[in-house]
Short mmCIF file of C-alpha atoms and ligand atoms in Angstrom, two decimals:
data_model
loop_
_atom_site.label_atom_id
_atom_site.label_comp_id
_atom_site.label_asym_id
_atom_site.label_seq_id
_atom_site.Cartn_x
_atom_site.Cartn_y
_atom_site.Cartn_z
CA PRO A 1 -11.79 -4.11 -4.73
CA SER A 2 -11.78 -2.07 -7.88
CA VAL A 3 -11.65 1.56 -6.83
CA SER A 4 -10.30 4.81 -8.23
CA GLU A 5 -7.64 6.70 -6.35
CA GLY A 6 -9.79 9.81 -5.82
CA ALA A 7 -8.48 13.17 -4.62
CA PRO A 8 -6.31 13.10 -1.50
CA PRO A 9 -7.82 14.79 1.56
CA VAL A 10 -6.69 18.34 2.28
CA ILE A 11 -4.56 18.94 5.38
CA HIS A 12 -4.59 21.81 7.87
CA GLN A 13 -2.60 22.65 10.98
CA LYS A 14 -2.27 24.59 14.19
CA ASP A 15 1.05 25.59 15.82
CA GLY A 16 3.22 23.94 13.18
CA LEU A 17 2.99 20.44 11.83
CA ARG A 18 4.85 17.56 13.40
CA LEU A 19 3.10 14.42 12.20
CA LEU A 20 2.26 15.89 8.81
CA ARG A 21 5.36 18.01 8.35
CA ARG A 22 6.59 16.12 5.29
CA VAL A 23 3.18 15.53 3.69
CA GLY A 24 2.89 17.58 0.49
CA VAL A 25 6.46 18.80 0.99
CA VAL A 26 8.64 15.81 0.10
CA ASP A 27 8.31 13.44 -2.84
CA PRO A 28 6.67 10.38 -1.21
CA SER A 29 8.53 8.06 -3.59
CA SER A 30 12.00 9.40 -2.72
CA LEU A 31 14.04 7.97 0.14
CA ASP A 32 16.59 10.75 -0.39
CA ASP A 33 13.89 13.40 0.10
CA TYR A 34 12.74 11.59 3.22
CA ARG A 35 16.25 11.44 4.65
CA ALA A 36 16.96 15.08 3.76
CA ALA A 37 13.84 16.00 5.77
CA GLY A 38 15.05 14.18 8.89
CA GLY A 39 14.12 10.62 7.96
CA TYR A 40 15.99 7.74 9.65
CA ALA A 41 17.51 9.95 12.38
CA ALA A 42 15.10 8.29 14.82
CA LEU A 43 16.08 4.73 13.85
CA ARG A 44 19.74 5.71 14.19
CA ASN A 45 18.97 7.01 17.71
CA ALA A 46 17.02 3.83 18.53
CA LEU A 47 19.86 1.54 17.51
CA ARG A 48 22.24 3.60 19.66
CA MET A 49 19.90 3.60 22.67
CA GLY A 50 19.16 -0.13 22.74
CA LYS A 51 15.82 -1.97 22.88
CA ALA A 52 14.97 -1.45 26.53
CA ALA A 53 15.66 2.29 26.37
CA VAL A 54 13.46 2.66 23.28
CA ILE A 55 10.55 0.98 25.03
CA ARG A 56 11.15 3.15 28.11
CA GLU A 57 11.16 6.34 26.02
CA VAL A 58 7.92 5.38 24.24
CA THR A 59 6.35 4.50 27.61
CA ASP A 60 7.51 7.80 29.15
CA SER A 61 6.13 9.73 26.18
CA GLY A 62 2.62 8.70 27.23
CA LEU A 63 1.78 7.70 23.63
CA LEU A 64 -1.72 6.22 23.47
CA GLY A 65 -3.01 4.24 20.49
CA ARG A 66 -4.54 6.40 17.77
CA GLY A 67 -6.66 3.70 16.14
CA GLY A 68 -9.51 4.49 18.53
CA ALA A 69 -9.00 2.64 21.81
CA ALA A 70 -6.14 4.77 23.28
CA PHE A 71 -4.27 1.84 24.85
CA PRO A 72 -0.73 2.76 26.07
CA THR A 73 1.72 1.86 23.28
CA GLY A 74 4.72 1.41 25.58
CA ARG A 75 2.77 -1.13 27.64
CA LYS A 76 1.97 -3.16 24.53
CA TRP A 77 5.58 -3.12 23.37
CA ALA A 78 6.93 -4.05 26.80
CA ALA A 79 4.43 -6.90 27.22
CA THR A 80 5.30 -8.35 23.80
CA ALA A 81 9.06 -7.96 24.23
CA ALA A 82 8.79 -9.77 27.58
CA GLN A 83 7.31 -12.92 26.01
CA PRO A 84 10.11 -15.49 25.94
CA ALA A 85 8.79 -17.71 23.13
CA GLY A 86 9.01 -16.17 19.66
CA PRO A 87 8.89 -15.40 16.88
CA HIS A 88 7.42 -12.01 17.73
CA TYR A 89 5.40 -10.20 15.09
CA LEU A 90 4.54 -6.60 14.32
CA VAL A 91 1.31 -5.71 12.52
CA CYS A 92 0.45 -2.21 11.37
CA ASN A 93 -3.29 -1.78 11.21
CA ALA A 94 -3.77 0.32 8.08
CA ASP A 95 -7.29 -0.96 7.40
CA GLU A 96 -8.72 2.49 8.11
CA SER A 97 -12.46 1.93 7.67
CA GLU A 98 -14.28 3.84 10.39
CA PRO A 99 -16.81 6.09 8.59
CA GLY A 100 -15.43 9.63 8.54
CA THR A 101 -11.81 8.52 9.12
CA PHE A 102 -9.16 9.35 6.52
CA LYS A 103 -6.10 10.47 8.52
CA ASP A 104 -4.01 7.31 8.01
CA ARG A 105 -4.57 7.63 4.28
CA VAL A 106 -2.87 11.04 4.37
CA LEU A 107 0.15 9.60 6.20
CA LEU A 108 0.37 6.54 3.96
CA GLU A 109 0.15 8.54 0.74
CA GLY A 110 2.16 11.55 1.85
CA ASP A 111 4.94 10.05 3.99
CA PRO A 112 5.18 6.26 3.41
CA PHE A 113 8.87 6.04 4.41
CA ALA A 114 7.89 7.37 7.86
CA LEU A 115 5.72 4.29 8.37
CA VAL A 116 8.54 1.99 7.25
CA GLU A 117 11.00 3.68 9.61
CA SER A 118 8.49 3.64 12.49
CA MET A 119 7.77 -0.06 11.99
CA THR A 120 11.49 -0.80 11.88
CA ILE A 121 11.96 0.95 15.23
CA ALA A 122 9.02 -0.95 16.74
CA ALA A 123 10.35 -4.27 15.39
CA TYR A 124 13.79 -3.57 16.84
CA ALA A 125 12.27 -2.77 20.26
CA ILE A 126 10.05 -5.86 20.47
CA GLY A 127 12.42 -8.28 18.75
CA ALA A 128 10.37 -8.93 15.59
CA THR A 129 11.95 -9.91 12.31
CA ARG A 130 8.72 -9.93 10.29
CA GLY A 131 6.10 -7.23 10.06
CA PHE A 132 2.84 -6.87 8.14
CA VAL A 133 0.94 -3.84 6.96
CA TYR A 134 -2.74 -4.74 6.71
CA LEU A 135 -3.83 -2.13 4.20
CA ARG A 136 -7.35 -1.06 3.38
CA GLY A 137 -8.20 -2.45 -0.07
CA GLU A 138 -9.67 0.86 -1.19
CA TYR A 139 -6.35 2.73 -0.85
CA PRO A 140 -4.62 2.04 -4.22
CA ARG A 141 -2.37 5.10 -4.10
CA ALA A 142 -1.14 4.13 -0.63
CA LEU A 143 -0.47 0.59 -1.89
CA ARG A 144 1.64 1.85 -4.80
CA LEU A 145 3.67 4.24 -2.67
CA LEU A 146 4.16 1.80 0.17
CA ARG A 147 5.30 -0.96 -2.20
CA ASN A 148 7.80 1.46 -3.69
CA ALA A 149 9.03 2.50 -0.22
CA LEU A 150 9.56 -1.15 0.78
CA ASP A 151 11.47 -1.92 -2.45
CA VAL A 152 13.70 1.13 -2.08
CA CYS A 153 14.37 0.43 1.60
CA ARG A 154 15.38 -3.15 0.78
CA GLU A 155 17.75 -1.98 -1.97
CA ARG A 156 19.36 0.61 0.30
CA GLY A 157 19.82 -1.47 3.46
CA PHE A 158 16.94 -0.01 5.49
CA LEU A 159 15.11 -3.34 5.43
CA GLY A 160 16.54 -6.85 5.31
CA ALA A 161 19.68 -8.01 7.14
CA ASP A 162 21.93 -5.84 9.31
CA ILE A 163 19.76 -2.76 8.93
CA MET A 164 21.75 0.51 8.85
CA GLY A 165 24.85 -1.58 9.47
CA HIS A 166 23.55 -2.84 12.81
CA GLN A 167 24.91 -6.40 12.98
CA GLY A 168 22.25 -9.01 13.57
CA PHE A 169 19.20 -6.74 13.25
CA SER A 170 17.01 -8.11 10.46
CA PHE A 171 13.51 -7.03 9.63
CA ASP A 172 11.21 -7.02 6.62
CA ILE A 173 7.63 -5.99 5.94
CA GLU A 174 4.88 -7.59 3.84
CA ILE A 175 1.73 -5.85 2.69
CA ARG A 176 -1.61 -7.67 2.99
CA ARG A 177 -4.66 -6.00 1.48
CA GLY A 178 -8.12 -5.99 2.95
CA ALA A 179 -11.00 -6.63 0.56
CA GLY A 180 -13.64 -4.20 1.76
CA ALA A 181 -14.80 -5.78 5.02
CA TYR A 182 -14.92 -3.32 7.93
CA ILE A 183 -14.53 -6.14 10.44
CA CYS A 184 -11.09 -7.01 9.01
CA GLY A 185 -9.77 -3.89 10.79
CA GLU A 186 -10.43 -5.59 14.15
CA GLU A 187 -7.02 -6.78 15.25
CA THR A 188 -7.79 -10.47 15.73
CA ALA A 189 -9.78 -10.57 12.45
CA ILE A 190 -6.61 -9.20 10.83
CA PHE A 191 -4.70 -12.20 12.21
CA ASN A 192 -7.26 -14.61 10.76
CA SER A 193 -7.20 -12.80 7.44
CA ILE A 194 -3.37 -12.85 7.22
CA GLU A 195 -3.33 -16.53 8.21
CA GLY A 196 -5.70 -17.30 5.33
CA PHE A 197 -8.89 -17.79 7.34
CA ARG A 198 -12.20 -15.95 7.22
CA GLY A 199 -11.81 -12.47 8.74
CA GLU A 200 -13.66 -13.08 11.98
CA PRO A 201 -12.63 -11.71 15.39
CA ARG A 202 -11.30 -14.03 18.10
CA THR A 203 -12.25 -13.71 21.73
CA LYS A 204 -9.91 -11.65 23.93
CA PRO A 205 -8.13 -12.42 26.23
CA PRO A 206 -5.66 -13.82 25.36
CA PHE A 207 -4.50 -10.45 24.07
CA PRO A 208 -2.27 -10.28 20.99
CA VAL A 209 0.75 -9.32 23.12
CA GLU A 210 0.67 -12.95 24.29
CA GLN A 211 -1.08 -14.80 21.46
CA GLY A 212 -1.52 -12.85 18.27
CA LEU A 213 -0.57 -13.59 14.68
CA PHE A 214 0.08 -17.34 14.23
CA SER A 215 -0.62 -17.50 18.02
CA LYS A 216 2.69 -15.72 18.71
CA PRO A 217 3.33 -12.52 20.69
CA THR A 218 2.28 -9.64 18.44
CA VAL A 219 2.14 -5.87 18.60
CA VAL A 220 -0.68 -4.32 16.58
CA ASN A 221 -0.38 -0.57 16.14
CA ASN A 222 -2.32 1.89 14.03
CA VAL A 223 -0.51 3.94 11.33
CA GLU A 224 -0.81 7.26 13.19
CA THR A 225 0.37 5.65 16.44
CA LEU A 226 3.51 4.34 14.75
CA VAL A 227 4.29 7.60 13.00
CA ASN A 228 4.47 9.30 16.42
CA VAL A 229 7.43 7.09 17.38
CA PRO A 230 10.17 8.86 15.35
CA LEU A 231 8.99 12.17 16.85
CA ILE A 232 9.43 10.73 20.34
CA LEU A 233 12.91 9.39 19.59
CA THR A 234 14.13 12.62 18.02
CA GLU A 235 12.40 15.18 20.28
CA GLY A 236 12.68 13.09 23.47
CA ALA A 237 9.70 12.05 25.58
CA VAL A 238 9.65 15.25 27.67
CA ALA A 239 9.56 17.62 24.70
CA TYR A 240 7.07 15.35 22.93
CA ARG A 241 4.61 15.70 25.81
CA SER A 242 5.14 19.41 26.38
CA LEU A 243 2.54 20.79 23.94
CA SER A 244 -0.36 18.63 25.07
CA THR A 245 -2.07 17.55 28.31
CA GLU A 246 -0.71 15.19 30.96
CA ALA A 247 -3.04 12.31 30.12
CA SER A 248 -3.25 12.82 26.34
CA ALA A 249 0.24 13.34 25.00
CA GLY A 250 1.52 14.57 21.66
CA PRO A 251 -0.09 15.81 18.45
CA LYS A 252 -3.38 14.42 17.12
CA LEU A 253 -4.98 14.18 13.71
CA PHE A 254 -8.70 14.88 13.38
CA CYS A 255 -10.87 14.22 10.34
CA LEU A 256 -13.41 16.99 9.76
CA SER A 257 -16.33 16.05 7.54
CA GLY A 258 -20.05 16.64 7.03
CA ASN A 259 -21.63 20.11 6.98
CA VAL A 260 -18.41 22.04 7.45
CA GLU A 261 -16.85 24.66 5.19
CA ARG A 262 -13.33 23.21 4.94
CA PRO A 263 -13.35 19.45 5.42
CA GLY A 264 -10.00 17.69 5.74
CA VAL A 265 -7.38 16.36 8.13
CA TYR A 266 -6.34 18.74 10.92
CA GLU A 267 -3.28 18.33 13.12
CA VAL A 268 -3.62 20.00 16.53
CA PRO A 269 -2.22 19.41 20.01
CA PHE A 270 -4.49 17.50 22.41
CA GLY A 271 -6.42 19.99 24.53
CA THR A 272 -7.48 22.18 21.60
CA SER A 273 -11.20 22.87 22.05
CA LEU A 274 -13.81 21.51 19.69
CA ARG A 275 -14.92 25.13 19.14
CA GLU A 276 -11.45 26.07 17.96
CA LEU A 277 -11.19 23.05 15.67
CA LEU A 278 -14.59 23.81 14.16
CA ALA A 279 -13.54 27.45 13.61
CA MET A 280 -10.34 26.30 11.87
CA ALA A 281 -12.57 24.35 9.50
CA GLY A 282 -14.68 27.44 8.79
CA GLY A 283 -17.70 26.28 10.80
CA VAL A 284 -21.00 25.47 9.12
CA ALA A 285 -22.12 27.28 5.96
CA GLU A 286 -23.34 30.87 6.21
CA GLY A 287 -26.99 31.01 7.16
CA ARG A 288 -26.92 27.56 8.78
CA THR A 289 -26.65 26.72 12.48
CA LEU A 290 -24.91 23.81 14.13
CA ARG A 291 -27.19 20.89 15.11
CA ALA A 292 -24.61 18.48 16.58
CA ILE A 293 -21.19 16.94 16.10
CA LEU A 294 -20.59 13.20 16.06
CA LEU A 295 -17.26 12.76 17.80
CA GLY A 296 -15.27 9.53 17.55
CA GLY A 297 -17.17 7.88 14.71
CA ALA A 298 -20.06 5.44 14.64
CA ALA A 299 -18.89 4.00 17.98
CA GLY A 300 -18.68 7.51 19.48
CA GLY A 301 -21.24 10.01 20.68
CA PHE A 302 -22.83 13.36 19.88
CA VAL A 303 -21.73 16.73 21.20
CA ARG A 304 -24.29 19.55 21.32
CA PRO A 305 -23.67 23.19 20.26
CA ASP A 306 -23.64 24.24 23.96
CA GLU A 307 -20.73 21.83 24.63
CA LEU A 308 -18.24 23.15 22.08
CA ASP A 309 -15.72 24.19 24.74
CA LEU A 310 -14.93 20.51 25.20
CA PRO A 311 -11.13 20.10 25.18
CA LEU A 312 -10.18 17.42 22.69
CA THR A 313 -8.48 14.92 24.99
CA PHE A 314 -9.22 11.27 25.69
CA GLU A 315 -10.11 12.09 29.29
CA ASP A 316 -12.45 15.02 28.53
CA ALA A 317 -14.19 13.08 25.77
CA ARG A 318 -14.79 10.20 28.19
CA ALA A 319 -16.23 12.60 30.78
CA ALA A 320 -18.56 13.98 28.10
CA LYS A 321 -19.82 10.42 27.42
CA THR A 322 -18.15 10.12 24.04
CA THR A 323 -14.71 9.22 22.72
CA LEU A 324 -12.16 10.71 20.36
CA GLY A 325 -12.08 7.29 18.70
CA SER A 326 -10.15 7.48 15.48
CA GLY A 327 -10.44 11.28 15.30
CA VAL A 328 -13.82 11.62 13.56
CA VAL A 329 -15.45 15.05 13.81
CA LEU A 330 -18.60 14.75 11.73
CA VAL A 331 -20.60 17.97 11.66
CA LEU A 332 -24.38 18.15 11.23
CA ASP A 333 -26.12 21.47 10.59
CA ASP A 334 -29.79 22.35 11.12
CA LEU A 335 -30.78 20.95 7.71
CA ALA A 336 -29.19 17.56 8.35
CA ASP A 337 -31.60 14.62 8.45
CA LEU A 338 -30.71 13.21 11.88
CA GLY A 339 -33.15 10.27 11.67
CA GLY A 340 -31.85 9.32 8.23
CA PHE A 341 -28.30 9.63 9.52
CA LEU A 342 -29.00 7.25 12.43
CA LEU A 343 -30.65 4.81 10.06
CA ARG A 344 -27.52 4.91 7.89
CA ILE A 345 -25.38 4.06 10.93
CA ALA A 346 -27.69 1.16 11.82
CA GLU A 347 -27.56 -0.11 8.21
CA PHE A 348 -23.79 0.12 8.28
CA PHE A 349 -23.46 -2.06 11.38
CA ARG A 350 -26.01 -4.56 10.08
CA ASP A 351 -24.08 -4.77 6.81
CA GLU A 352 -20.66 -5.07 8.42
CA SER A 353 -21.49 -7.51 11.24
CA CYS A 354 -19.51 -10.68 10.49
CA GLY A 355 -22.41 -12.76 11.81
CA GLN A 356 -20.26 -14.90 14.07
CA CYS A 357 -22.13 -14.16 17.31
CA VAL A 358 -25.89 -13.97 17.87
CA PRO A 359 -26.23 -10.67 19.80
CA CYS A 360 -24.60 -8.69 17.01
CA ARG A 361 -25.90 -10.72 14.05
CA ILE A 362 -29.52 -10.44 15.21
CA GLY A 363 -29.24 -7.24 17.27
CA THR A 364 -27.99 -5.08 14.41
CA VAL A 365 -30.93 -6.27 12.26
CA ARG A 366 -33.47 -5.57 15.03
CA GLN A 367 -31.91 -2.15 15.64
CA GLU A 368 -32.24 -1.16 12.00
CA GLU A 369 -35.82 -2.46 11.81
CA ALA A 370 -36.81 -0.46 14.91
CA ILE A 371 -35.36 2.76 13.51
CA ARG A 372 -37.16 2.19 10.21
CA ARG A 373 -40.43 1.78 12.16
CA VAL A 374 -39.88 5.05 14.06
CA LEU A 375 -39.12 6.96 10.88
CA ALA A 376 -42.16 5.48 9.08
CA ALA A 377 -44.77 5.52 11.83
CA LYS A 378 -43.40 7.70 14.63
CA SER A 379 -43.84 4.82 17.05
CA ASP A 380 -41.77 4.90 20.24
CA GLU A 381 -39.14 2.21 19.85
CA ARG A 382 -36.73 3.59 22.44
CA PRO A 383 -37.36 0.88 25.10
CA LEU A 384 -36.74 -1.87 22.53
CA LEU A 385 -33.67 -0.11 21.16
CA ARG A 386 -32.26 0.18 24.70
CA GLU A 387 -32.85 -3.49 25.40
CA VAL A 388 -31.32 -4.66 22.13
CA GLY A 389 -28.44 -2.19 22.46
CA GLY A 390 -27.72 -3.31 26.01
CA VAL A 391 -27.58 -6.97 24.98
CA MET A 392 -25.25 -6.18 22.08
CA ARG A 393 -22.98 -4.15 24.35
CA ASP A 394 -22.83 -6.77 27.09
CA SER A 395 -22.55 -9.97 25.10
CA SER A 396 -21.01 -9.38 21.67
CA ILE A 397 -17.62 -10.89 20.98
CA CYS A 398 -15.93 -7.81 19.57
CA GLY A 399 -16.01 -4.03 19.49
CA LEU A 400 -18.34 -3.89 16.48
CA GLY A 401 -21.29 -5.42 18.29
CA GLN A 402 -20.33 -3.84 21.61
CA THR A 403 -20.48 -0.33 20.13
CA ALA A 404 -23.15 -0.69 17.42
CA TRP A 405 -25.67 1.12 19.61
CA ASN A 406 -23.39 3.90 20.93
CA ALA A 407 -24.20 6.69 18.49
CA ILE A 408 -27.91 5.86 18.44
CA GLU A 409 -28.10 5.84 22.23
CA SER A 410 -26.21 9.11 22.35
CA ALA A 411 -28.61 10.70 19.81
CA ILE A 412 -31.62 9.59 21.88
CA ASP A 413 -30.19 10.74 25.22
CA ARG A 414 -28.37 13.91 24.18
CA LEU A 415 -30.27 15.17 21.14
CA GLY A 416 -33.77 13.85 21.85
CA ALA A 417 -33.76 11.88 18.60
CA LEU A 418 -36.18 9.10 17.52
CA GLN A 419 -39.11 10.35 19.68
P1 LIG B 1 -9.70 -2.76 22.78
O1 LIG B 1 -9.96 -1.81 23.90
O2 LIG B 1 -10.18 -4.15 22.87
O3 LIG B 1 -8.12 -2.88 22.59
C1 LIG B 1 -7.28 -1.81 22.31
C2 LIG B 1 -5.87 -2.35 22.17
O4 LIG B 1 -5.31 -2.60 23.44
C3 LIG B 1 -5.80 -3.68 21.44
O5 LIG B 1 -4.64 -3.71 20.65
C4 LIG B 1 -5.74 -4.71 22.55
O6 LIG B 1 -5.10 -5.88 22.16
C5 LIG B 1 -4.94 -3.96 23.57
N1 LIG B 1 -5.23 -4.36 24.95
C6 LIG B 1 -6.36 -4.12 25.64
N2 LIG B 1 -6.27 -4.61 26.90
C7 LIG B 1 -5.04 -5.17 26.99
C8 LIG B 1 -4.33 -5.83 28.03
N3 LIG B 1 -4.87 -6.02 29.23
N4 LIG B 1 -3.09 -6.27 27.77
C9 LIG B 1 -2.52 -6.07 26.57
N5 LIG B 1 -3.14 -5.46 25.55
C10 LIG B 1 -4.38 -5.01 25.75
O7 LIG B 1 -10.24 -2.04 21.49
P2 LIG B 1 -10.30 -2.49 19.97
O8 LIG B 1 -11.50 -3.34 19.75
O9 LIG B 1 -8.98 -3.01 19.52
O10 LIG B 1 -10.54 -1.09 19.28
C11 LIG B 1 -11.74 -0.40 19.47
C12 LIG B 1 -11.63 0.99 18.92
O11 LIG B 1 -11.31 0.93 17.54
C13 LIG B 1 -12.91 1.79 19.04
O12 LIG B 1 -12.68 2.79 19.99
C14 LIG B 1 -13.12 2.40 17.67
O13 LIG B 1 -13.17 3.81 17.74
C15 LIG B 1 -11.87 2.05 16.91
N6 LIG B 1 -12.11 1.72 15.51
C16 LIG B 1 -11.29 2.32 14.61
C17 LIG B 1 -11.42 2.08 13.27
C18 LIG B 1 -10.53 2.77 12.31
O14 LIG B 1 -10.77 2.70 11.09
N7 LIG B 1 -9.48 3.47 12.77
C19 LIG B 1 -12.45 1.16 12.77
C20 LIG B 1 -13.26 0.58 13.80
C21 LIG B 1 -13.09 0.85 15.14
FE1 LIG B 2 -18.84 -10.60 14.37
FE2 LIG B 2 -20.46 -8.75 15.43
FE3 LIG B 2 -19.75 -10.85 16.87
FE4 LIG B 2 -17.93 -8.95 16.25
S1 LIG B 2 -19.70 -8.69 17.56
S2 LIG B 2 -17.65 -11.17 16.19
S3 LIG B 2 -18.67 -8.37 14.19
S4 LIG B 2 -20.97 -10.89 14.96
#
């Protein structure tokens, strides 16, 4: 896609930065800057520890996937490493496309060597010699910086054969660009896209840890997930967990957008309350009141103003009938057009459905039509929306169709929308 680079998102912090500590501080095109700021200490530790110990440390850290689904990273790595028949592959999902999500962009543009080092550690642990970064097509600055990082790492012995002098450990990374389709961020659609097929999801199981890219055992990790790994291997799993909660470990990036005074990417420990995060972002504009917050993106759910004490953890979000998803915190004030916003979500899913399966291909169209009717004629379409939404959730092939009704259902049930 032809797109301009645009201004990078602004970053904010609480209690010191860990994930974002080099962003805006080091030159993202300089390996020497990266190393002077602690870069490649983690890979050195990993190579000393050995593969099994690295997987154990990542498992003990409690790291959960940051792409949205919060699956245990150590479990994925262990399951892939245990597959006897290779080659094993590593794929970094950098096709960040969830509306309101721009945290991976900050990492890719501000600290690209960290992703290369993190992927090299993951490859070492699972026994992969080839890795792919599937990069969102609309991130030209990230592409430029990542290409440079890969070239420099190859020249300096941090990619290729015998990495960092470790005999027999070879690994290299290729970049594949998305072309604007949201569905190509779904992990099995990424496989199809890399293999040269149409970017359509495959049915799961089999999970990628058994049959992924080219039908071989594959780990797919999100950018933010991977960038946690060097922290774990330098701080140690115990220290890594110490600032957060038992079930949601480590630091987390949140993307604040919408009717908020200081939008941007915020790094906070899990367990920080939504109220505190909103206050860090300056709250809504003076004279306005908060209407609701969409947490977790289009597949997430709404939080009301009386629920702002919600601790931002995977477990608390689940209990509050939403999700942290990919870290979306989209703020709506009292002037926001909630009906128009829901229609926009419905249009988005109708547009982005790949059309492969009937419940999603037809359901997303019916959902949008029903919302249009409510907004035009004030008819009550809630029973139909529930029926269509339920069918999409129960019988769609992939997460897009299964979650296309989440935010709309949440707005009906929790905010009294579309009456
Ligand atoms: P999922 O729950 O199907 O899988 C999550 C991960 O765990 C996958 O890598 C899957 O292969 C693995 N997994 C699950 N069960 C497994 C098992 N038994 N054995 C081995 N591996 C297993 O979720 P999915 O569809 O991958 O992701 C959905 C999430 O993605 C949503 O929560 C949504 O918030 C998020 N999302 C994020 C976007 C972004 O731009 N960051 C865009 C769209 C959605
Ligand atoms: Fe395609 Fe939607 Fe089916 Fe997913 S649920 S495979 S996006 S039609």
